[in-house]
Coordinates of C-alpha atoms in Angstrom, one line a residue:
Chain A
X1 CA 97.4 46.0 74.4
X2 CA 95.1 43.9 76.6
X3 CA 96.0 45.9 79.7
X4 CA 93.9 49.0 78.8
X5 CA 90.8 46.9 79.0
X6 CA 89.1 47.0 82.5
X7 CA 86.0 45.9 84.2
X8 CA 83.4 43.1 84.0
X9 CA 80.4 43.9 81.8
X10 CA 77.2 42.0 81.4
X11 CA 74.4 42.3 78.9
X12 CA 71.1 43.0 80.8
X13 CA 68.6 41.2 78.5
X14 CA 65.1 42.3 78.8
X15 CA 62.0 41.2 77.0
X16 CA 58.8 43.3 77.1
X17 CA 60.4 45.5 79.8
X18 CA 61.2 42.6 82.1
X19 CA 64.7 41.4 82.9
X20 CA 65.4 37.8 82.1
X21 CA 66.5 35.5 84.9
X22 CA 69.9 35.0 83.4
X23 CA 70.6 38.7 83.4
X24 CA 70.5 38.7 87.2
X25 CA 72.5 35.4 87.3
X26 CA 75.2 37.1 85.2
X27 CA 75.5 39.9 87.7
X28 CA 76.0 37.4 90.5
X29 CA 78.9 35.8 88.6
X30 CA 80.3 39.1 87.4
X31 CA 80.6 40.2 91.0
X32 CA 82.8 37.2 91.9
X33 CA 85.0 37.8 88.9
X34 CA 85.3 41.5 89.5
X35 CA 86.3 40.8 93.1
X36 CA 89.1 38.5 91.9
X37 CA 90.3 41.2 89.5
X38 CA 89.9 44.1 91.8
X39 CA 87.5 45.9 89.4
X40 CA 83.7 46.5 89.2
X41 CA 80.6 45.4 87.4
X42 CA 78.8 47.2 84.7
X43 CA 75.4 46.2 83.2
X44 CA 74.5 47.2 79.7
X45 CA 70.8 47.8 79.3
X46 CA 69.1 48.5 75.9
X47 CA 65.5 48.8 74.9
X48 CA 62.5 51.1 74.6
X49 CA 61.3 52.6 78.0
X50 CA 63.5 50.4 80.1
X51 CA 65.2 53.0 82.3
X52 CA 63.3 51.8 85.4
X53 CA 65.1 48.5 85.2
X54 CA 68.5 50.1 85.9
X55 CA 67.8 50.2 89.7
X56 CA 66.9 46.6 89.7
X57 CA 70.3 45.8 88.1
X58 CA 72.1 47.8 90.8
X59 CA 70.2 46.0 93.5
X60 CA 71.3 42.7 92.1
X61 CA 75.0 43.7 91.9
X62 CA 75.7 46.2 89.1
X63 CA 78.0 49.1 90.2
X64 CA 77.1 50.9 87.1
X65 CA 74.5 50.7 84.4
X66 CA 75.0 51.9 80.8
X67 CA 71.6 52.7 79.5
X68 CA 70.6 53.2 75.9
X69 CA 66.9 53.8 75.0
X70 CA 65.5 54.0 71.5
X71 CA 62.0 53.5 70.1
X72 CA 63.5 51.2 67.4
X73 CA 64.5 48.8 70.1
X74 CA 61.0 47.8 71.1
X75 CA 61.7 44.3 69.9
X76 CA 65.1 42.7 69.8
X77 CA 66.7 42.6 66.3
X78 CA 70.3 41.8 65.7
X79 CA 71.8 44.8 63.9
X80 CA 70.8 47.8 66.1
X81 CA 71.7 45.9 69.3
X82 CA 75.1 44.9 67.7
X83 CA 75.8 48.5 66.7
X84 CA 75.1 50.0 70.1
X85 CA 77.0 47.4 72.1
X86 CA 79.9 47.5 69.7
X87 CA 80.1 51.3 70.3
X88 CA 79.9 50.8 74.0
X89 CA 82.7 48.2 73.9
X90 CA 84.9 50.5 71.8
X91 CA 84.3 53.4 74.1
X92 CA 84.6 51.7 77.6
X93 CA 87.0 48.9 76.7
X94 CA 85.7 46.1 79.0
X95 CA 88.0 43.3 80.0
X96 CA 85.2 40.7 80.1
X97 CA 81.8 40.9 78.5
X98 CA 79.1 38.3 79.5
X99 CA 75.9 37.5 77.7
X100 CA 73.1 35.0 78.7
X101 CA 73.1 32.1 76.3
X102 CA 69.4 32.6 75.4
X103 CA 67.8 32.8 71.9
X104 CA 68.7 36.5 71.9
X105 CA 72.2 36.2 73.5
X106 CA 73.3 33.4 71.2
X107 CA 72.4 35.6 68.2
X108 CA 73.8 38.8 69.5
X109 CA 77.1 37.5 70.9
X110 CA 78.6 36.1 67.7
X111 CA 77.6 39.2 65.8
X112 CA 79.4 41.5 68.3
X113 CA 82.4 39.2 68.5
X114 CA 82.6 39.1 64.7
X115 CA 82.5 42.9 64.5
X116 CA 85.0 43.6 67.3
X117 CA 87.3 40.7 66.2
X118 CA 87.5 38.9 69.5
X119 CA 86.8 35.4 70.8
X120 CA 83.5 34.2 72.1
X121 CA 82.9 31.0 74.1
X122 CA 79.4 29.6 73.8
X123 CA 77.1 28.4 76.5
X124 CA 79.6 28.4 79.4
X125 CA 78.7 26.6 82.7
X126 CA 81.7 27.7 84.7
X127 CA 83.8 30.9 84.7
X128 CA 86.9 31.6 86.8
X129 CA 89.9 33.9 86.8
X130 CA 93.2 32.1 86.2
X131 CA 95.5 32.8 89.1
X132 CA 98.7 34.0 87.5
X133 CA 97.6 35.3 84.1
X134 CA 94.3 36.9 85.4
X135 CA 92.7 35.6 82.2
X136 CA 89.1 34.4 82.1
X137 CA 88.9 30.6 82.2
X138 CA 85.7 29.6 80.5
X139 CA 84.4 26.0 80.9
X140 CA 81.7 24.6 78.6
X141 CA 80.3 21.2 77.7
X142 CA 80.9 19.8 74.2
X143 CA 79.9 16.6 72.4
X144 CA 76.4 16.6 73.7
X145 CA 77.7 17.1 77.3
X146 CA 80.1 14.2 77.1
X147 CA 83.2 16.3 77.4
X148 CA 84.1 19.5 79.2
X149 CA 86.5 22.1 77.6
X150 CA 88.3 24.9 79.3
X151 CA 88.8 27.8 76.9
X152 CA 91.0 30.9 77.0
X153 CA 91.0 34.1 75.0
X154 CA 94.5 35.4 75.7
X155 CA 95.3 38.0 73.1
X156 CA 91.9 39.6 72.3
X157 CA 89.6 41.8 74.3
X158 CA 87.0 41.8 75.6
X159 CA 87.0 38.1 76.6
X160 CA 83.4 37.2 75.7
X161 CA 81.2 34.4 76.8
X162 CA 77.6 33.4 76.6
X163 CA 76.5 31.8 79.8
X164 CA 73.9 29.0 80.1
X165 CA 70.8 30.1 82.0
X166 CA 70.1 28.4 85.3
X167 CA 73.7 27.7 86.1
X168 CA 75.1 30.8 87.8
X169 CA 73.6 32.0 91.1
X170 CA 72.1 35.4 91.4
X171 CA 72.8 37.6 94.5
X172 CA 70.2 38.4 97.0
X173 CA 68.5 41.7 96.1
X174 CA 69.8 44.6 98.2
X175 CA 67.4 47.5 98.1
X176 CA 69.9 49.9 99.7
X177 CA 72.6 49.3 97.1
X178 CA 73.5 52.4 95.0
X179 CA 75.2 52.8 91.7
X180 CA 75.8 55.0 88.7
X181 CA 73.5 55.2 85.7
X182 CA 75.0 56.5 82.4
X183 CA 72.9 57.4 79.4
X184 CA 74.8 56.4 76.4
X185 CA 74.6 58.6 73.3
X186 CA 74.6 56.9 70.0
X187 CA 72.8 57.5 66.6
X188 CA 71.8 54.2 64.9
X189 CA 73.2 53.9 61.4
X190 CA 70.6 52.5 59.1
X191 CA 72.0 49.9 56.7
X192 CA 71.2 46.7 54.7
X193 CA 71.3 44.6 57.9
X194 CA 68.2 46.1 59.5
X195 CA 65.2 43.8 59.5
X196 CA 61.5 44.4 60.2
X197 CA 59.5 42.6 62.9
X198 CA 56.1 42.2 61.2
X199 CA 54.3 40.1 63.8
X200 CA 54.8 38.9 67.3
X201 CA 53.3 35.5 68.0
X202 CA 53.0 34.8 71.8
X203 CA 52.7 31.2 73.0
X204 CA 49.1 30.7 73.9
X205 CA 49.7 28.3 76.7
X206 CA 50.7 29.9 80.1
X207 CA 54.2 28.6 80.5
X208 CA 55.7 27.3 83.7
X209 CA 59.4 28.0 83.9
X210 CA 60.9 24.8 85.2
X211 CA 64.1 26.7 86.0
X212 CA 62.2 28.6 88.8
X213 CA 60.8 25.4 90.3
X214 CA 62.1 24.3 93.7
X215 CA 60.9 20.7 93.2
X216 CA 60.7 19.0 89.8
X217 CA 59.0 15.7 89.1
X218 CA 60.6 14.6 85.8
X219 CA 59.4 11.7 83.6
X220 CA 61.1 9.9 80.8
X221 CA 60.5 7.0 78.4
X222 CA 59.6 4.7 81.2
X223 CA 56.4 6.7 81.9
X224 CA 55.1 5.1 78.7
X225 CA 52.6 7.7 77.4
X226 CA 51.1 11.1 77.9
X227 CA 48.2 9.8 79.9
X228 CA 50.5 8.4 82.5
X229 CA 52.0 11.8 83.3
X230 CA 48.9 12.2 85.5
X231 CA 50.5 10.3 88.3
X232 CA 53.5 12.6 88.1
X233 CA 51.2 15.6 88.2
X234 CA 49.5 14.1 91.3
X235 CA 52.9 13.8 93.0
X236 CA 53.9 17.3 92.0
X237 CA 50.7 18.7 93.5
X238 CA 51.1 16.7 96.7
X239 CA 54.7 17.8 97.3
X240 CA 54.4 21.3 95.8
X241 CA 56.5 20.9 92.6
X242 CA 56.3 21.1 88.8
X243 CA 56.3 18.4 86.2
X244 CA 59.2 18.2 83.6
X245 CA 60.7 15.6 81.4
X246 CA 63.5 14.1 79.4
X247 CA 64.1 14.5 75.7
X248 CA 62.4 11.1 75.1
X249 CA 59.2 12.4 76.7
X250 CA 59.3 15.5 74.6
X251 CA 60.3 13.8 71.3
X252 CA 57.4 11.4 71.8
X253 CA 55.1 14.4 72.1
X254 CA 54.0 13.5 75.7
X255 CA 55.0 16.9 77.2
X256 CA 55.7 20.3 75.9
X257 CA 59.3 21.2 74.7
X258 CA 59.4 24.0 77.3
X259 CA 59.4 21.4 80.0
X260 CA 62.5 19.5 78.7
X261 CA 65.5 19.1 81.0
X262 CA 68.9 18.4 79.4
X263 CA 71.6 19.6 77.1
X264 CA 69.2 20.6 74.4
X265 CA 66.5 21.6 76.9
X266 CA 66.9 23.5 80.1
X267 CA 69.4 23.3 82.9
X268 CA 67.8 23.1 86.3
X269 CA 69.1 23.0 89.8
X270 CA 66.1 22.5 92.1
X271 CA 66.3 21.5 95.7
X272 CA 64.7 18.2 94.9
X273 CA 64.7 16.4 91.5
X274 CA 62.7 13.2 90.9
X275 CA 63.9 11.3 87.9
X276 CA 61.0 8.8 87.1
X277 CA 61.4 6.3 84.4
X278 CA 64.4 8.2 83.1
X279 CA 67.4 6.0 82.1
X280 CA 70.0 8.8 82.4
X281 CA 71.4 9.6 79.0
X282 CA 74.4 11.9 79.4
X283 CA 72.6 14.7 77.6
X284 CA 69.8 14.5 80.2
X285 CA 72.1 14.4 83.2
X286 CA 74.0 17.5 81.8
X287 CA 70.8 19.5 82.6
X288 CA 70.0 18.3 86.1
X289 CA 73.0 16.9 87.9
X290 CA 73.5 20.1 89.9
X291 CA 70.2 19.5 91.6
X292 CA 70.7 19.5 95.4
X293 CA 69.0 16.2 95.9
X294 CA 68.1 13.6 93.3
X295 CA 65.7 10.7 93.7
X296 CA 65.5 8.2 90.9
X297 CA 62.9 5.6 90.4
X298 CA 63.6 3.0 87.6
X299 CA 62.8 -0.6 87.1
X300 CA 66.2 -1.2 85.5
X301 CA 68.8 -1.7 88.2
X302 CA 71.6 -0.8 85.7
X303 CA 70.1 2.5 84.7
X304 CA 72.8 5.2 84.4
X305 CA 70.6 7.6 86.4
X306 CA 71.5 5.6 89.5
X307 CA 75.1 6.8 89.1
X308 CA 74.2 10.3 90.1
X309 CA 71.1 9.8 92.2
X310 CA 71.4 10.4 96.0
X311 CA 68.6 7.9 96.4
X312 CA 68.0 5.2 93.8
X313 CA 64.8 3.1 94.0
X314 CA 64.7 0.0 91.8
X315 CA 61.1 -0.7 91.2
X316 CA 57.9 -0.1 89.2
X317 CA 57.1 3.5 89.0
X318 CA 53.4 2.8 88.4
X319 CA 53.2 1.1 91.8
X320 CA 55.6 3.3 93.8
X321 CA 54.6 6.8 92.6
X322 CA 50.9 6.7 93.5
X323 CA 51.7 5.3 96.9
X324 CA 54.3 7.9 97.5
X325 CA 51.8 10.6 96.6
X326 CA 49.4 9.2 99.2
X327 CA 52.1 9.0 101.9
X328 CA 53.2 12.5 101.2
X329 CA 49.6 13.8 101.5
X330 CA 49.3 11.9 104.8
X331 CA 52.6 13.4 106.1
X332 CA 51.4 16.9 105.1
X333 CA 48.1 16.4 106.9
X334 CA 49.7 15.4 110.2
Chain B
X1 CA 68.0 32.5 42.7
X2 CA 71.2 31.1 44.2
X3 CA 71.1 29.5 47.6
X4 CA 74.3 28.4 49.5
X5 CA 73.8 25.9 52.3
X6 CA 76.6 25.4 54.9
X7 CA 76.7 21.8 56.2
X8 CA 79.0 20.0 58.6
X9 CA 79.8 16.4 59.2
X10 CA 79.6 15.5 62.9
X11 CA 79.9 12.4 65.1
X12 CA 76.4 11.3 66.2
X13 CA 76.7 12.5 69.8
X14 CA 73.8 10.3 70.9
X15 CA 76.2 7.4 70.2
X16 CA 79.2 8.8 72.0
X17 CA 80.1 6.9 75.2
X18 CA 82.6 7.4 77.9
X19 CA 85.1 4.7 78.6
X20 CA 84.2 3.8 82.2
X21 CA 87.8 2.8 83.1
X22 CA 89.9 5.5 81.4
X23 CA 87.2 8.2 81.6
X24 CA 87.8 9.2 78.0
X25 CA 85.5 9.6 74.9
X26 CA 85.1 6.5 72.8
X27 CA 85.0 7.7 69.3
X28 CA 85.6 4.4 67.5
X29 CA 82.5 3.0 65.9
X30 CA 80.6 6.3 66.3
X31 CA 78.8 7.0 63.0
X32 CA 79.4 10.3 61.2
X33 CA 76.2 12.1 60.1
X34 CA 75.2 15.4 58.4
X35 CA 74.5 17.7 61.3
X36 CA 70.7 17.7 61.9
X37 CA 70.1 21.5 61.9
X38 CA 72.1 21.7 58.6
X39 CA 70.1 19.0 57.0
X40 CA 66.9 20.9 57.8
X41 CA 68.6 24.0 56.3
X42 CA 69.3 22.0 53.1
X43 CA 65.8 20.7 53.0
X44 CA 64.5 24.3 53.3
X45 CA 66.7 25.3 50.4
X46 CA 65.5 22.3 48.3
X47 CA 61.8 23.3 49.0
X48 CA 62.5 26.8 47.8
X49 CA 64.0 25.2 44.7
X50 CA 61.0 23.0 44.2
X51 CA 58.6 25.9 44.6
X52 CA 60.3 29.0 43.1
X53 CA 63.2 27.4 41.2
X54 CA 66.7 27.9 42.5
X55 CA 70.3 26.6 42.3
X56 CA 71.3 25.0 45.6
X57 CA 75.0 24.9 46.4
X58 CA 76.3 23.1 49.5
X59 CA 79.7 23.9 51.1
X60 CA 81.5 22.3 54.0
X61 CA 84.9 22.7 55.7
X62 CA 86.5 19.6 57.0
X63 CA 88.7 16.6 56.3
X64 CA 88.4 14.7 53.0
X65 CA 86.0 12.3 54.6
X66 CA 83.4 15.1 54.7
X67 CA 83.0 14.3 51.0
X68 CA 80.3 11.8 52.2
X69 CA 77.8 14.4 53.4
X70 CA 78.3 16.4 50.1
X71 CA 77.4 13.2 48.2
X72 CA 74.4 12.8 50.5
X73 CA 73.4 16.4 49.7
X74 CA 73.7 15.6 45.9
X75 CA 71.5 12.6 46.4
X76 CA 68.9 14.8 48.1
X77 CA 68.9 17.2 45.3
X78 CA 71.7 19.8 45.7
X79 CA 73.2 21.1 42.4
X80 CA 76.8 21.9 43.3
X81 CA 79.1 21.0 46.2
X82 CA 82.3 22.4 47.6
X83 CA 84.7 20.9 50.1
X84 CA 87.0 23.4 51.8
X85 CA 89.9 21.2 53.0
X86 CA 93.4 22.0 54.1
X87 CA 95.6 21.4 57.1
X88 CA 96.0 25.1 57.3
X89 CA 92.4 25.4 58.3
X90 CA 92.6 22.9 61.1
X91 CA 92.1 23.8 64.8
X92 CA 89.9 26.8 63.9
X93 CA 87.6 28.2 66.5
X94 CA 84.3 29.8 65.4
X95 CA 85.9 33.1 64.4
X96 CA 88.5 31.5 62.2
X97 CA 85.9 28.9 60.8
X98 CA 83.5 31.7 59.9
X99 CA 86.1 33.9 58.3
X100 CA 87.3 30.9 56.2
X101 CA 83.8 29.9 55.1
X102 CA 82.8 33.5 54.5
X103 CA 85.8 34.0 52.2
X104 CA 84.9 30.8 50.3
X105 CA 81.3 31.8 49.9
X106 CA 82.4 35.2 48.6
X107 CA 83.6 33.4 45.5
X108 CA 80.1 32.0 44.9
X109 CA 76.9 33.6 43.7
X110 CA 74.3 33.9 46.5
X111 CA 71.0 35.5 47.3
X112 CA 70.4 33.4 50.4
X113 CA 72.8 31.6 52.7
X114 CA 71.4 29.0 55.1
X115 CA 73.3 27.4 57.9
X116 CA 72.1 25.1 60.7
X117 CA 71.5 26.9 64.0
X118 CA 74.3 24.8 65.7
X119 CA 76.3 21.6 65.2
X120 CA 75.7 18.8 67.7
X121 CA 79.4 18.3 68.4
X122 CA 80.2 21.9 69.4
X123 CA 76.7 23.3 70.2
X124 CA 78.0 26.9 69.8
X125 CA 75.4 28.4 67.3
X126 CA 78.1 31.0 66.4
X127 CA 79.4 30.2 63.0
X128 CA 76.2 31.2 61.1
X129 CA 75.9 34.8 62.6
X130 CA 79.7 35.3 62.3
X131 CA 79.6 34.3 58.6
X132 CA 76.8 37.0 58.1
X133 CA 79.0 39.5 59.9
X134 CA 82.0 38.8 57.7
X135 CA 79.9 39.1 54.6
X136 CA 78.1 42.2 55.9
X137 CA 74.7 40.5 55.6
X138 CA 71.6 40.6 57.8
X139 CA 71.1 37.3 59.7
X140 CA 67.9 35.8 61.1
X141 CA 68.6 33.0 63.6
X142 CA 66.4 30.1 64.7
X143 CA 64.2 29.9 61.7
X144 CA 61.0 27.8 62.1
X145 CA 59.6 28.8 58.7
X146 CA 61.2 30.4 55.6
X147 CA 59.4 32.1 52.7
X148 CA 60.7 34.1 49.8
X149 CA 58.8 37.2 48.8
X150 CA 60.3 38.8 45.7
X151 CA 63.7 40.2 46.7
X152 CA 62.9 39.8 50.4
X153 CA 62.8 36.9 52.9
X154 CA 60.2 36.4 55.6
X155 CA 61.2 34.1 58.5
X156 CA 59.3 32.9 61.5
X157 CA 62.0 33.4 64.2
X158 CA 61.8 31.3 67.4
X159 CA 62.4 32.9 70.8
X160 CA 62.1 31.3 74.2
X161 CA 58.4 32.1 74.8
X162 CA 57.3 33.7 71.5
X163 CA 58.0 33.9 67.8
X164 CA 58.6 36.9 65.5
X165 CA 57.8 37.1 61.9
X166 CA 60.8 38.9 60.5
X167 CA 61.4 40.4 57.0
X168 CA 64.8 41.1 55.6
X169 CA 66.2 42.2 52.3
X170 CA 68.1 39.6 50.3
X171 CA 71.0 38.8 50.3
X172 CA 70.6 37.5 53.8
X173 CA 71.7 34.6 56.0
X174 CA 69.3 32.4 57.9
X175 CA 70.1 29.8 60.6
X176 CA 67.7 26.8 60.5
X177 CA 66.3 24.7 63.4
X178 CA 65.9 21.0 62.9
X179 CA 62.2 21.5 63.8
X180 CA 61.9 23.5 60.5
X181 CA 60.9 20.4 58.4
X182 CA 61.4 16.7 57.9
X183 CA 64.3 16.3 55.5
X184 CA 63.6 14.2 52.4
X185 CA 65.3 10.8 51.8
X186 CA 67.9 10.3 49.2
X187 CA 66.5 8.6 46.1
X188 CA 68.2 5.5 44.7
X189 CA 68.8 7.3 41.4
X190 CA 70.1 10.3 43.3
X191 CA 72.6 8.2 45.2
X192 CA 73.8 6.6 42.0
X193 CA 74.3 10.0 40.3
X194 CA 75.9 11.5 43.5
X195 CA 78.8 9.1 43.1
X196 CA 78.9 8.6 39.3
X197 CA 78.1 11.8 37.6
X198 CA 78.4 14.6 40.2
X199 CA 81.6 16.3 41.1
X200 CA 82.6 17.7 44.4
X201 CA 84.9 20.7 43.9
X202 CA 87.8 20.8 46.4
X203 CA 89.2 24.1 47.5
X204 CA 92.5 24.2 49.4
X205 CA 94.3 27.1 51.2
X206 CA 95.3 29.0 48.0
X207 CA 91.8 28.8 46.6
X208 CA 90.3 30.9 49.5
X209 CA 90.8 34.7 49.6
X210 CA 91.5 35.0 53.3
X211 CA 94.5 36.3 55.3
X212 CA 96.7 33.8 57.2
X213 CA 96.0 35.6 60.5
X214 CA 92.3 34.8 60.2
X215 CA 92.5 31.0 59.6
X216 CA 93.2 27.8 61.5
X217 CA 94.6 27.5 65.0
X218 CA 96.8 30.6 64.9
X219 CA 93.9 32.7 63.6
X220 CA 91.6 31.7 66.4
X221 CA 91.1 34.2 69.3
X222 CA 90.1 31.4 71.6
X223 CA 92.0 28.2 72.3
X224 CA 91.1 25.1 74.3
X225 CA 93.5 24.9 77.2
X226 CA 92.2 21.6 78.5
X227 CA 89.4 19.1 77.9
X228 CA 88.3 16.4 80.2
X229 CA 85.4 14.1 80.7
X230 CA 82.8 15.4 83.1
X231 CA 83.5 14.7 86.7
X232 CA 81.5 11.8 87.9
X233 CA 79.4 12.4 90.9
X234 CA 79.6 9.7 93.6
X235 CA 76.5 7.6 93.5
X236 CA 74.3 7.6 96.5
X237 CA 72.4 4.6 97.8
X238 CA 70.4 2.2 95.6
X239 CA 67.8 0.0 97.1
X240 CA 65.7 -2.9 95.8
X241 CA 62.9 -3.5 98.2
X242 CA 59.1 -3.9 98.3
X243 CA 56.9 -1.1 97.1
X244 CA 55.9 -0.1 100.7
X245 CA 59.4 -0.2 101.9
X246 CA 60.6 1.9 98.9
X247 CA 57.9 4.5 99.6
X248 CA 58.7 4.6 103.3
X249 CA 62.4 5.0 102.4
X250 CA 61.8 8.0 100.2
X251 CA 59.5 9.6 102.8
X252 CA 62.2 9.1 105.5
X253 CA 64.8 10.7 103.2
X254 CA 62.5 13.6 102.5
X255 CA 62.1 14.2 106.2
X256 CA 65.9 13.9 106.8
X257 CA 66.5 16.6 104.3
X258 CA 63.6 18.8 105.7
X259 CA 61.7 18.7 102.5
X260 CA 58.8 17.2 104.3

């Protein structure tokens, strides 16, 4: 029964007509999985006036885009999206269906899996094809990042997973890539599950997406207070990075929640990650250990962060960081 | 108005540690707590009860020990409590868990169902929306504010960079964020009553109108093939030197890696 299901499908999440980062990351991973399976990649794109995004999806790795446009899809709501994607799954029978583990994807995924009656693995950080069975091997953290679990969905199709943003790597955009675009026909069926969006409240502060930053200067409890983040900001400006922080810094109200790195915050993999006054709780390390290069500064020689840092400096951040900022400025001016 | 709140007993994952020698989870001595998002959901239900009047029923699926969080819910102000407990339900993934809980809830009166967004031991955020699917209800996830307006509910729904004010017809299911509120404390009288005069109703396999193929390990589309502690990265170098030497050391490393 599972044999008739073919192809790797991804949900191309867009908000206000812009594709989210994880949508492109999914295409990168889907390409690897499709190569292992000898099949191709299809992106499923829904919204109002979003047709011009189809080419972008092809340029980032989709072989085919299934497009559904409807004025009622101006804002994401659960039921119409679930209806359309369920219809697409029933018609095209994908073997694998991947969704970004965003505030939208983690609402949509379970609703679709519930309706189709298939398994869904949440918030995966690793996806592979099992050699003999060709099943999708889905790896995810559990127990606050303390434990990793490998999960299979052997007898139900599609094999569905939501994938944590910032973990998979998107392909380099290829403007010469071509693909097929299919307009999907479907009439929404109005029912008790439709809801009305009465108001959209945008965050007023211009937000920095720490997942896009190449260098992050992250502060934790050891920074001591919101006013002390200034010295991290100075270092960030000197080196060309952004400021982020641990849950301790966010819970204390020192920095905004959107800047939180960790299991309950964001997963980041910058080229360089400074962990300053961060002890290294497992839930924090779950969000940054894939960084290319980690420098930790902490006065406690036994801090857990030193176990994963490439360079660990035991010392007083209030002395070291300002001097480091000056040295970097001097180097840059040479 | 009848409100059903789904709650779960979880190990406090902030207290979970890895055995440095064996590389396994140390669960002994880790306290069990009511899942924080669920507790916020219960508090939201109790506030609706305080304001508009409502009967608040709590339900959990788990081992007999989960009785503790139902007593805690009584002490906070819940009116009725159900413990769904049977070996037949063990090993369930989110699909089987949600079909079991949905079948149990179908025996109760409800206008509103509240679940936490996610449990801190599994972090899936799937059981709430899947219960709504099994019961054919609208769901609104990630609630920051909840308000009842006649036979409708208005929820401030959190997204990554904005919020939506969403209106749904009751009955509906809402998943609550722990940011929703500050849950009240149990009162001493409430704790006394919770253990002396309140009764937790136990439901076993035969009490739940659900097919065998939709429960427990065998009714779960997914299965855990392996679990293992996270691979430990080899630590790099650690130095304890003067401030100037430390700064120079970092600058040298940044040059070596071509960042500077």
